[in-house]
Coordinates of C-alpha atoms in Angstrom, one line a residue:
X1 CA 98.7 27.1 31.2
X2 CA 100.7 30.4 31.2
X3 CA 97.6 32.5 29.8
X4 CA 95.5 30.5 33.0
X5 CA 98.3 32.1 35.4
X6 CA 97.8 35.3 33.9
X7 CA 94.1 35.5 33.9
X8 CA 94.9 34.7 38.2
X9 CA 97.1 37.7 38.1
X10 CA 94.9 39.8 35.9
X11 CA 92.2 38.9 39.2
X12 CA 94.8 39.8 42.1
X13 CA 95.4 42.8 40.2
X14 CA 92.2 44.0 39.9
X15 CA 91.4 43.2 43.7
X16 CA 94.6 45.2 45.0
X17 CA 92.9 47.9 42.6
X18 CA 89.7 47.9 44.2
X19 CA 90.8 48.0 47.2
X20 CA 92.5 51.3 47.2
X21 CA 89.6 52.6 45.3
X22 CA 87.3 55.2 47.1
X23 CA 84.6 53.5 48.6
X24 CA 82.0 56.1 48.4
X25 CA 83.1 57.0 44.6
X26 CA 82.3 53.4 43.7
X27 CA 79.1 53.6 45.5
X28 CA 78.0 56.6 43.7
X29 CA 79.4 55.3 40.0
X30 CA 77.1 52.2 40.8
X31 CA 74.1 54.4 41.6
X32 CA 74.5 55.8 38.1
X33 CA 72.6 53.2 35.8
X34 CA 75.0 53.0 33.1
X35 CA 77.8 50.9 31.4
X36 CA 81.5 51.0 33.2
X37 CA 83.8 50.8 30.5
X38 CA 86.8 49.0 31.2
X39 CA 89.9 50.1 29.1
X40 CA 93.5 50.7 29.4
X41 CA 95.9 53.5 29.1
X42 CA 99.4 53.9 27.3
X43 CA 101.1 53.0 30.2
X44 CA 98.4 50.4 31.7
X45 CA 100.9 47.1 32.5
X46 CA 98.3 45.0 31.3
X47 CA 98.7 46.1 27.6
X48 CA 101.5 43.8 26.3
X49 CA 103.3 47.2 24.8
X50 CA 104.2 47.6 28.1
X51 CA 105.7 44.4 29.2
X52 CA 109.0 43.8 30.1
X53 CA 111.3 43.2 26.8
X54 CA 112.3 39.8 28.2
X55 CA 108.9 38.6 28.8
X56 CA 108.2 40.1 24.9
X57 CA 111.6 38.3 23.9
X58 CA 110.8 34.8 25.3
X59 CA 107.4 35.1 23.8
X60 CA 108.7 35.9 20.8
X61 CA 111.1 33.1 20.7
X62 CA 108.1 30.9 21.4
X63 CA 105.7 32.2 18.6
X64 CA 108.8 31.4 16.4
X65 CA 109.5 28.1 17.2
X66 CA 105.8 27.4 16.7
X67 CA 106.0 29.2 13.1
X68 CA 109.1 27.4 12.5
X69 CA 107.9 23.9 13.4
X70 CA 104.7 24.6 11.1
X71 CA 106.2 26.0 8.0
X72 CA 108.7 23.4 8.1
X73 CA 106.0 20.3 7.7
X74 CA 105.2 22.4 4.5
X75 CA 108.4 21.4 2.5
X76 CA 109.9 18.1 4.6
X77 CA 109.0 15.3 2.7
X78 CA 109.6 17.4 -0.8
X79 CA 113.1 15.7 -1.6
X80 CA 111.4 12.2 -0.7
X81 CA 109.0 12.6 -3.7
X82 CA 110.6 9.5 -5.8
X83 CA 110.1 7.2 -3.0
X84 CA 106.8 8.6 -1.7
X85 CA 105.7 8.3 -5.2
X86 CA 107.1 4.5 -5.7
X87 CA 105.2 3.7 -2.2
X88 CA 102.1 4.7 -3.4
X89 CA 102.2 4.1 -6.9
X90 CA 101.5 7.0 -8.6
X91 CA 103.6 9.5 -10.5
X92 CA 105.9 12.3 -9.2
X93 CA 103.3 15.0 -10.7
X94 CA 101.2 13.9 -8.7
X95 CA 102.8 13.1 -5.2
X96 CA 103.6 17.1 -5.6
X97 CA 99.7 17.0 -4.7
X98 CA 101.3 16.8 -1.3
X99 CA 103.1 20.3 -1.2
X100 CA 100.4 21.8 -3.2
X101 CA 97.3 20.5 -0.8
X102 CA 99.3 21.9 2.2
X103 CA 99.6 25.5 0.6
X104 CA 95.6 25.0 -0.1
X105 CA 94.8 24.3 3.5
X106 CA 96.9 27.5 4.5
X107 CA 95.4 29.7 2.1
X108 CA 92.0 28.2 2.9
X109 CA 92.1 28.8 6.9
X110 CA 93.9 32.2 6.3
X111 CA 89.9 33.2 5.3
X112 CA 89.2 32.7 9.2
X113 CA 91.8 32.7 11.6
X114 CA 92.3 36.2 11.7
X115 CA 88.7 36.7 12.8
X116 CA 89.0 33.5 15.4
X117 CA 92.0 35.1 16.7
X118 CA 90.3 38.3 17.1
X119 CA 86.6 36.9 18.9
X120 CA 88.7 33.9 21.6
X121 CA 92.1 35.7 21.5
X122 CA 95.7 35.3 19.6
X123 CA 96.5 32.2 22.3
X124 CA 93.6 29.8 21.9
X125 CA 93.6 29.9 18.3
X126 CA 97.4 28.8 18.5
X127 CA 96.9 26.3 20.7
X128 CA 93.6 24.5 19.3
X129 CA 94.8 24.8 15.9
X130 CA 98.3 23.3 16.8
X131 CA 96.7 20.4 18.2
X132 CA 94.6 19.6 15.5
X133 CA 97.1 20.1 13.6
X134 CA 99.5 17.6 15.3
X135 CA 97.2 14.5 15.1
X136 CA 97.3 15.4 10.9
X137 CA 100.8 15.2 10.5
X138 CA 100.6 11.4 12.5
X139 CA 97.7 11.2 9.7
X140 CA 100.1 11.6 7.1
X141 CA 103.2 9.5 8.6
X142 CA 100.6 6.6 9.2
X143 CA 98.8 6.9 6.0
X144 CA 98.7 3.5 3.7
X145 CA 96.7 5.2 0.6
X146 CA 97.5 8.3 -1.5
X147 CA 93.9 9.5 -0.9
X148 CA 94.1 9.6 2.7
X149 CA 98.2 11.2 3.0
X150 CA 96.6 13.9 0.9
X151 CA 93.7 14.8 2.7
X152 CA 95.7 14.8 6.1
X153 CA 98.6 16.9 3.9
X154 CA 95.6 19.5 3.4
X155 CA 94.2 19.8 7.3
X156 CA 98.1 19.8 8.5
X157 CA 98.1 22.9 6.0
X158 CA 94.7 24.1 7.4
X159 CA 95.3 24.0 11.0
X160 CA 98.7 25.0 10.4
X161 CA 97.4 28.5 9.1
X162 CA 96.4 29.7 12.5
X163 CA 100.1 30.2 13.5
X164 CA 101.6 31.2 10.0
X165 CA 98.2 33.5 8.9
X166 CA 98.4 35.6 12.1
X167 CA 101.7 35.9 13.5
X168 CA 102.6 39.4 12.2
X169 CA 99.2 40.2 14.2
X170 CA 101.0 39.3 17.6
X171 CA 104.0 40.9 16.6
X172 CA 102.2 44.2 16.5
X173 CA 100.2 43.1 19.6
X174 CA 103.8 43.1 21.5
X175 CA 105.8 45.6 19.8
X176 CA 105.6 49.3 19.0
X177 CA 106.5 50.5 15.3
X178 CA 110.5 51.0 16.3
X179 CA 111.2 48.1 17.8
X180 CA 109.0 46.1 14.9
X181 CA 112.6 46.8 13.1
X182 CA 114.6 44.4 15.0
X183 CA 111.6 42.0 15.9
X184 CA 109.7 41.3 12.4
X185 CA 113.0 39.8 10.6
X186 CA 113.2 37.4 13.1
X187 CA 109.6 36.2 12.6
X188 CA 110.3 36.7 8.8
X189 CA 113.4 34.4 9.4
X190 CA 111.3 31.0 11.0
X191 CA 108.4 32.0 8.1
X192 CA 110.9 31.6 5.4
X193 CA 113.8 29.6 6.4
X194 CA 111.8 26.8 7.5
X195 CA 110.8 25.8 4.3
X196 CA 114.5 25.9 2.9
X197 CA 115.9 23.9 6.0
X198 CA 113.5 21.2 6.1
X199 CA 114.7 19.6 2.5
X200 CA 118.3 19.5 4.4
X201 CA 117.0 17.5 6.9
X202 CA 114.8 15.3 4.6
X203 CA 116.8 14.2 2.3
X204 CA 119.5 12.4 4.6
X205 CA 116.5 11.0 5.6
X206 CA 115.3 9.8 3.1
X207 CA 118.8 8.3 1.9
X208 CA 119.6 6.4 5.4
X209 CA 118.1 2.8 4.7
X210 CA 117.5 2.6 8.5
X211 CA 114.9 5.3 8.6
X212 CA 113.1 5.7 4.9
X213 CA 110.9 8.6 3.6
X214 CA 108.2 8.4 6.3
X215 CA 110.7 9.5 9.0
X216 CA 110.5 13.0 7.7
X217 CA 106.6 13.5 8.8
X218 CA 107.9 11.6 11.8
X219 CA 110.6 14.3 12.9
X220 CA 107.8 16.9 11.6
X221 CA 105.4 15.4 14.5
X222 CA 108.5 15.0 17.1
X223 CA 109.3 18.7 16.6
X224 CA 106.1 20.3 16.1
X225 CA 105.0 18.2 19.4
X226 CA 108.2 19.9 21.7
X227 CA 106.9 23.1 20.0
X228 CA 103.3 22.6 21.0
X229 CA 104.0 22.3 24.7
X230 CA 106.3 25.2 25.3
X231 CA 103.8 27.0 23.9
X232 CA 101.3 25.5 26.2
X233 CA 103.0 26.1 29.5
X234 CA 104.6 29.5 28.7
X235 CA 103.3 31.4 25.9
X236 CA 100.8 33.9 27.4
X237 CA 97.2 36.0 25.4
X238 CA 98.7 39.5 24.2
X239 CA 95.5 40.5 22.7
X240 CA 94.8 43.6 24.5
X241 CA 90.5 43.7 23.9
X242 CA 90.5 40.0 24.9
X243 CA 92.9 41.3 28.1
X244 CA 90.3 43.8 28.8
X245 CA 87.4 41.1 28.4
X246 CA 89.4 39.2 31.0
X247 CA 89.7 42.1 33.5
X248 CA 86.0 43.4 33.2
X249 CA 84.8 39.8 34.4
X250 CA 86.9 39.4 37.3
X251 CA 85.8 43.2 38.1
X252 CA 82.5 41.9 37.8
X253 CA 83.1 38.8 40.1
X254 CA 84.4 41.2 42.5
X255 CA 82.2 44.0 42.7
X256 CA 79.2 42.3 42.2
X257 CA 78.3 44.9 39.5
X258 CA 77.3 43.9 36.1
X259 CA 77.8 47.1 34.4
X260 CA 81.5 46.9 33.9
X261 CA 82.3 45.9 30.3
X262 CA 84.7 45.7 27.7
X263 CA 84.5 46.9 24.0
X264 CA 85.3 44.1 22.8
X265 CA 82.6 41.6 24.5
X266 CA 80.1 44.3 23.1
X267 CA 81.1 44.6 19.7
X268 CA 79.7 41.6 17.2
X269 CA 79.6 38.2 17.6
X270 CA 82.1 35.7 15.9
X271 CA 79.2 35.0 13.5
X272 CA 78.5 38.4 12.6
X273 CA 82.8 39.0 12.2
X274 CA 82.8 36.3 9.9
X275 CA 79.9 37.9 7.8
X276 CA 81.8 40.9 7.9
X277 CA 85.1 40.1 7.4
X278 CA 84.9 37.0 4.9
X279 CA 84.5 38.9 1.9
X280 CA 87.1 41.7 3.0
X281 CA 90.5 39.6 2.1
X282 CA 89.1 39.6 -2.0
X283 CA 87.8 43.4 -1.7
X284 CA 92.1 44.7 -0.5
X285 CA 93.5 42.3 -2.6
X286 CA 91.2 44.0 -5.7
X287 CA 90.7 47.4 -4.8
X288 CA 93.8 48.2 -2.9
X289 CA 96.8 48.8 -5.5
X290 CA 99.1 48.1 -2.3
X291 CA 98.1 44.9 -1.5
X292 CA 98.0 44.0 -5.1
X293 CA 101.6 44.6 -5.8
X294 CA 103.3 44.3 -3.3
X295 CA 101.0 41.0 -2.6
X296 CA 102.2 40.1 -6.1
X297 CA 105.7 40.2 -5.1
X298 CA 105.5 37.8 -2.5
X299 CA 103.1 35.3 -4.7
X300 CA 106.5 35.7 -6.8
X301 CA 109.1 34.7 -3.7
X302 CA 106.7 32.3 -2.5
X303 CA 105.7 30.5 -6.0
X304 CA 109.5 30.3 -6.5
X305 CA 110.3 29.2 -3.2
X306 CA 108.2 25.7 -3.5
X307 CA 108.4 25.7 -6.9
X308 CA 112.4 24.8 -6.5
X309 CA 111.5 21.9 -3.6
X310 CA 110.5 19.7 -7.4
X311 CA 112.7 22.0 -9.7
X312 CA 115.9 21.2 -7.6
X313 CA 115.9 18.0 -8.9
X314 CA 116.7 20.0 -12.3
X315 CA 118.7 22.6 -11.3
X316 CA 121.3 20.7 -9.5
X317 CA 120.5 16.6 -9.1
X318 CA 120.8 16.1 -12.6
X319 CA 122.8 18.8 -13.7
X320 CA 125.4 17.9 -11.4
X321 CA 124.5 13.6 -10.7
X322 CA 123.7 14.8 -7.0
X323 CA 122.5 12.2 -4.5
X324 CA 119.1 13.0 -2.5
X325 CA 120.9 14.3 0.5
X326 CA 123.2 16.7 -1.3
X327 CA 120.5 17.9 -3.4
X328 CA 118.5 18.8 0.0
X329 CA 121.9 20.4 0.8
X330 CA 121.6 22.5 -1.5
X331 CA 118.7 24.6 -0.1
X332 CA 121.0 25.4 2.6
X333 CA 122.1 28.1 0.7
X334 CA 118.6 29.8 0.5
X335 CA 118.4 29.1 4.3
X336 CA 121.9 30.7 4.5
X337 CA 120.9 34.1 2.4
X338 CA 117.8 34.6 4.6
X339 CA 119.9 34.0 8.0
X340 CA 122.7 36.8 6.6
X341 CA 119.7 39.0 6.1
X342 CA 118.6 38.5 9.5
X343 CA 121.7 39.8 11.1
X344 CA 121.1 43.3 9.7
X345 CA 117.9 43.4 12.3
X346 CA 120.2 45.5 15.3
X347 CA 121.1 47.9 12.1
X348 CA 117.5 48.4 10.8
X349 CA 116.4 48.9 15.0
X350 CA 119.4 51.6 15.2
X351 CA 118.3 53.2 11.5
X352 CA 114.5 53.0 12.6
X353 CA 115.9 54.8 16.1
X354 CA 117.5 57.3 14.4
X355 CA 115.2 58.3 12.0
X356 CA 112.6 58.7 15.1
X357 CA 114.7 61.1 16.8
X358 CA 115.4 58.0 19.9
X359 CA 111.9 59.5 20.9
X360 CA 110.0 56.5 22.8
X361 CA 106.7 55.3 21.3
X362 CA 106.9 56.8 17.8
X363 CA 105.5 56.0 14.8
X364 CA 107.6 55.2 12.1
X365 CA 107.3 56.5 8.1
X366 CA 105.5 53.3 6.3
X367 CA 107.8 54.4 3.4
X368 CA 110.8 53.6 5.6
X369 CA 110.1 50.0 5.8
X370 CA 110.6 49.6 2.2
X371 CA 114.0 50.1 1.9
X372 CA 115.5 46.3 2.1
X373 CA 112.8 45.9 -1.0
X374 CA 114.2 48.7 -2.7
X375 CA 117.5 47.4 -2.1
X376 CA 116.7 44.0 -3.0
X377 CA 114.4 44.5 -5.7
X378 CA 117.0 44.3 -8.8
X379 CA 119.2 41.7 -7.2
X380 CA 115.7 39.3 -7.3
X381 CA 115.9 38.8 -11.3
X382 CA 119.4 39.0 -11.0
X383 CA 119.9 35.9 -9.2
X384 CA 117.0 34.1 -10.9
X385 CA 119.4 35.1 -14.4
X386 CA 122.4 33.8 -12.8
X387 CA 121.0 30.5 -11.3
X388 CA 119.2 29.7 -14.9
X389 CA 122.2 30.8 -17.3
X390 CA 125.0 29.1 -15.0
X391 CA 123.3 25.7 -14.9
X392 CA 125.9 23.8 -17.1
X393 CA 127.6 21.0 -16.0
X394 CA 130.9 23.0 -16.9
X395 CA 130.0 25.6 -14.6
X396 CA 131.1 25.4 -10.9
X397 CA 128.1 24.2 -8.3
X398 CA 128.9 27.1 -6.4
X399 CA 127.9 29.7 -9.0
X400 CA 124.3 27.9 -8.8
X401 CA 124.8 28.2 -4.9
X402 CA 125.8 31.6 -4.5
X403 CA 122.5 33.0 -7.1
X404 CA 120.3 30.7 -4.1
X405 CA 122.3 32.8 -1.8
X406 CA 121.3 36.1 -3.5
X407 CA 117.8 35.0 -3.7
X408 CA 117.1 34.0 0.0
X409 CA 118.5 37.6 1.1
X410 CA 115.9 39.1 -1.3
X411 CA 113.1 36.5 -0.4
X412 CA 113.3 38.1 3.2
X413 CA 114.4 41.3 2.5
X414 CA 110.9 41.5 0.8
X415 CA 108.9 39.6 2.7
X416 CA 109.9 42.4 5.8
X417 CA 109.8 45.0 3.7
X418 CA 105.7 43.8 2.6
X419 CA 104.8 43.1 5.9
X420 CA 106.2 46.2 8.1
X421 CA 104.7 48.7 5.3
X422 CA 101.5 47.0 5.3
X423 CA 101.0 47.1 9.1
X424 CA 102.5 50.8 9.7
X425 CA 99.7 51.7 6.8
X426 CA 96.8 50.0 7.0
X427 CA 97.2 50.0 11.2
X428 CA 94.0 48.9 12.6
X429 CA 93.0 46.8 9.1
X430 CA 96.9 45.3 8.9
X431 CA 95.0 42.0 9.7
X432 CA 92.8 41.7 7.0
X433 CA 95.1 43.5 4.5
X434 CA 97.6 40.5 5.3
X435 CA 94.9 37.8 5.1
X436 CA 94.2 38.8 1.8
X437 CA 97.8 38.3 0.8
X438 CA 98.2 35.2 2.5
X439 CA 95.5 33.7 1.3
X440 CA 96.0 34.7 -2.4
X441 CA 100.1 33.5 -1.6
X442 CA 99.5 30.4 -0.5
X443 CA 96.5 29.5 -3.3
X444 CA 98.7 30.1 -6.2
X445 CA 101.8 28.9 -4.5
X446 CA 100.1 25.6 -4.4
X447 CA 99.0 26.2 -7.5
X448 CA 102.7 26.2 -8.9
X449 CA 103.8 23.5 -6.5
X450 CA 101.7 21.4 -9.2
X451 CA 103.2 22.8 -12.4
X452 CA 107.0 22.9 -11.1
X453 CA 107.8 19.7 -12.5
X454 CA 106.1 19.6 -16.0
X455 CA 107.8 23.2 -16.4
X456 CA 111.3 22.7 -15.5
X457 CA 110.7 18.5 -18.1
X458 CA 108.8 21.2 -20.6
X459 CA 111.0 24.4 -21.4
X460 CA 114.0 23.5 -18.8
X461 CA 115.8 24.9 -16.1
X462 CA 117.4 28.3 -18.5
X463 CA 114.3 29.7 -19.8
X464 CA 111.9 28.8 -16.8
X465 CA 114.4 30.7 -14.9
X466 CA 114.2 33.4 -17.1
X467 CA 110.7 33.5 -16.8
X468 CA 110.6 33.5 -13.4
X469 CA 113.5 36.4 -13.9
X470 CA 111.6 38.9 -16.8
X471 CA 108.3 38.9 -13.9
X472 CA 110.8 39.6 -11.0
X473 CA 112.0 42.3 -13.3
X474 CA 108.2 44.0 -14.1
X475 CA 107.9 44.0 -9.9
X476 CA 111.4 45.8 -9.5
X477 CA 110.4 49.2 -9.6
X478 CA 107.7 48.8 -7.2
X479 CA 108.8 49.7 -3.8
X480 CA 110.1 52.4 -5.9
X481 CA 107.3 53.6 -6.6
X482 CA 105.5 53.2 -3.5
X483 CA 108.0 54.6 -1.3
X484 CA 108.1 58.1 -4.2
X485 CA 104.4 58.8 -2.4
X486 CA 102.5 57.0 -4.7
X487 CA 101.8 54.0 -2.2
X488 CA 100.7 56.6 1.1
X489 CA 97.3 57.5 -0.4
X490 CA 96.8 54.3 -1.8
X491 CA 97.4 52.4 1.5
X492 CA 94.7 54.3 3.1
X493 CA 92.1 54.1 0.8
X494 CA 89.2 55.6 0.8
X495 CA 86.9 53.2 1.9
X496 CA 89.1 53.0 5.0
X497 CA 89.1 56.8 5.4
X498 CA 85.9 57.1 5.3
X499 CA 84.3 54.6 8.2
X500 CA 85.7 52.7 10.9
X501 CA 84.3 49.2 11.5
X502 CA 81.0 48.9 13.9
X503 CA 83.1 47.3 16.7
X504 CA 85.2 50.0 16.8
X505 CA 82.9 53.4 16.5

């Protein structure tokens, strides 16, 4: 609806333009038999850099309800395992199937919604996908067999990626490098909090005999639903080649001329993207030493992350005879760690501001962005320590509470620090160099999702957290390392020194 509205504008605009052009200029341009090119400038007001910052702030708010809403079906129904398991009569191993099947449809679409997003635009691709998406999550409430809840748990996962794959992309659609400062740990915030919150909610769920264990994929559809049609009515395309597509046909309509054209309608086709790009994600994640540490490092957060929606049950429910809800309360204090983080953002916009000289429209260091990593790389494995070699019944909940604490500051310090370094370096290829992490992320996140439970019964709680801890510890000095110089080169690797893609030359 909103992008509809601005498509009509996009038209009035470019009639109030033609009509103060030169009449006998045009004639003579169309005598010429050539292409028109139709592009923008910096300060063109149809390039979403240049919108107003409340317009970018509302549609930011919107993009992060939709994220929120999304990641949040991902880890809802995790603390209802026992009686999802009992429904359907299988074992809790293998009702984490669930969790695990979701992260697979993620890391599966993550292959293709970059290039979806980038041939029909950043809007459509939201909006199709979250409507598929929507009648999978009433799939899984409505589901009477374990087969058919876990094939609707992998399509909400698959259609899900299109908002949680991409957002970063729309983020730099909207925002210059400065301003990315304040903006990105707010995304960061609905990517990673979501997951932590949603266990809070589910199990009181799950524990009120009035409502039962299906009610939390029934609040997942209720909330993903209000979600779906703000973004319908007010989240706009900020796509600037699709923006230009948009304007060259209404020129086109208006002028009778077919020669005015965009870039981007004469670059490839989605087919040929695909071709292109499909192989691209594997070829950064194993050529670029980049995107395979610092990838690595948020496999670790993310592995850990749902690897503590079955290893809770461990770490606090029976260390500490929890009921369901309180042991769902407990990821409140991940949730709270990442939210404490979050209110650095008007710091890091000031730091990033100063360190530009306040000079409008500059590009920031990449190595800047890695600070909250730096910062929060040896506090990772420490918290991972203190939550494994606290967890005595003698020992105070709250020294358990306070590690998750550390640990959600760190999961989002990271994932910001990951994100923002990989976009200022890789610029025009941030897309793919963040597909390629995704995808990779989400595979072997699912991947753990499975094992959680037979690790924490196997070795327990102390030493799986001290595995967990010893690998957090080998990924410390990284940002380190990258920010010392050796990351610069590395994030513009040769092969993307030495071409450019065809669509672009």
């Amino acid at each position: 609806m909103w992008s509809y509205m601005q498509d009509r504008r996009i038209a009035r605009q470019v009639r109030r333009d033609l009509e103060k052009f030169d009449t006998e200029r045009r004639k003579q341009q169309d005598e010429k038999n050539e292409r028109i090119w139709v592009l923008a400038d910096d300060d063109d007001p149809l390039n979403p850099l240049n919108w107003s910052l409340l317009s970018r702030t509302k549609n930011i708010a919107i993009l992060s309800l939709l994220i929120f809403t999304q990641a949040w079906a991902g880890a809802a129904e995790s603390v209802a395992n026992s009686d999802a398991s009992q429904e359907f009569g299988v074992s809790k191993v293998a009702e984490n199937l669930s969790t695990a099947m979701y992260l697979f449809g993620i890391s599966s679409g993550s292959l293709f919604v970059g290039t979806i997003s980038e041939t029909v635009g950043r809007n459509p691709t939201y909006l199709g996908a979250t409507f598929c998406y929507l009648f999978f999550v009433l799939g899984s409430a409505l589901s009477k067999s374990f087969g058919g809840f876990i094939v609707c748990r992998y399509l909400v996962g698959l259609f899900g990626s299109a908002t949680l794959a991409i957002n970063g992309s729309s983020v730099q659609d909207m925002f210059r490098p400065v301003k990315r400062a304040f903006v990105f740990p707010v995304i960061a915030w609905a990517n990673v909090a979501a997951p932590a919150i949603a266990p809070i909610a589910g199990g009181w769920v799950t524990t009120t005999p009035s409502l039962g264990w299906r009610w939390t994929e029934w609040i997942t559809l209720i909330i993903s639903a209000f979600a779906f049609l703000v973004a319908l009515l007010f989240l706009p395309e900020t796509y600037l080649p699709i923006l230009l597509d948009w304007k060259a046909r209404h020129l086109r309509q208006a002028t009778g001329c077919s020669r005015y054209v965009s870039h981007h309608a004469s670059s490839q086709s989605f087919i040929q993207r695909v071709k292109t790009k499909l192989v691209m994600p594997a070829t950064f994640f194993t050529t670029e030493p980049v995107i395979a540490v610092l990838g690595g490092y948020l496999i670790l957060l993310y592995a850990l992350l749902f690897s503590f929606l079955s290893g809770f049950d461990y770490v606090f429910k029976n260390t500490y005879d929890l009921s369901t809800g309180l042991e769902g309360s407990c990821f409140g204090a991940i949730a709270a760690g990442a939210t404490a983080f979050t209110f650095l953002a008007p710091g890091l916009y000031s730091w990033a501001r100063y360190r530009t000289a306040f000079v409008r429209g500059s590009d920031v260091l990449p190595e800047f962005r890695l600070w909250p990593a730096m910062l929060a790389g040896p506090l990772l494995p420490a918290s991972l320590f203190w939550l494994g070699w606290t967890n005595f019944p003698g020992v105070n909940i709250w020294s358990g509470l306070s590690a998750c604490f550390v640990f959600g500051v760190c999961l989002i310090a990271i994932y910001v620090s990951t994100y923002e370094y990989i976009i200022d370096s890789y610029k025009d290829h941030a897309a793919i160099a963040l597909a390629s992490i995704t995808m990779v992320r989400y595979f072997v996140a699912g991947g753990i999702a499975m094992a959680a439970r037979p690790m924490y019964e196997g070795i327990g709680v102390h030493w799986t957290m001290t595995l967990w801890g010893c690998v957090a510890v080998l990924l410390a000095p990284a940002p380190v390392a990258f920010f010392g110089g050796g990351g610069r080169d590395c994030g513009r690797g040769a092969n993307l020194r030495s071409g450019r893609r065809k669509d672009e030359r």
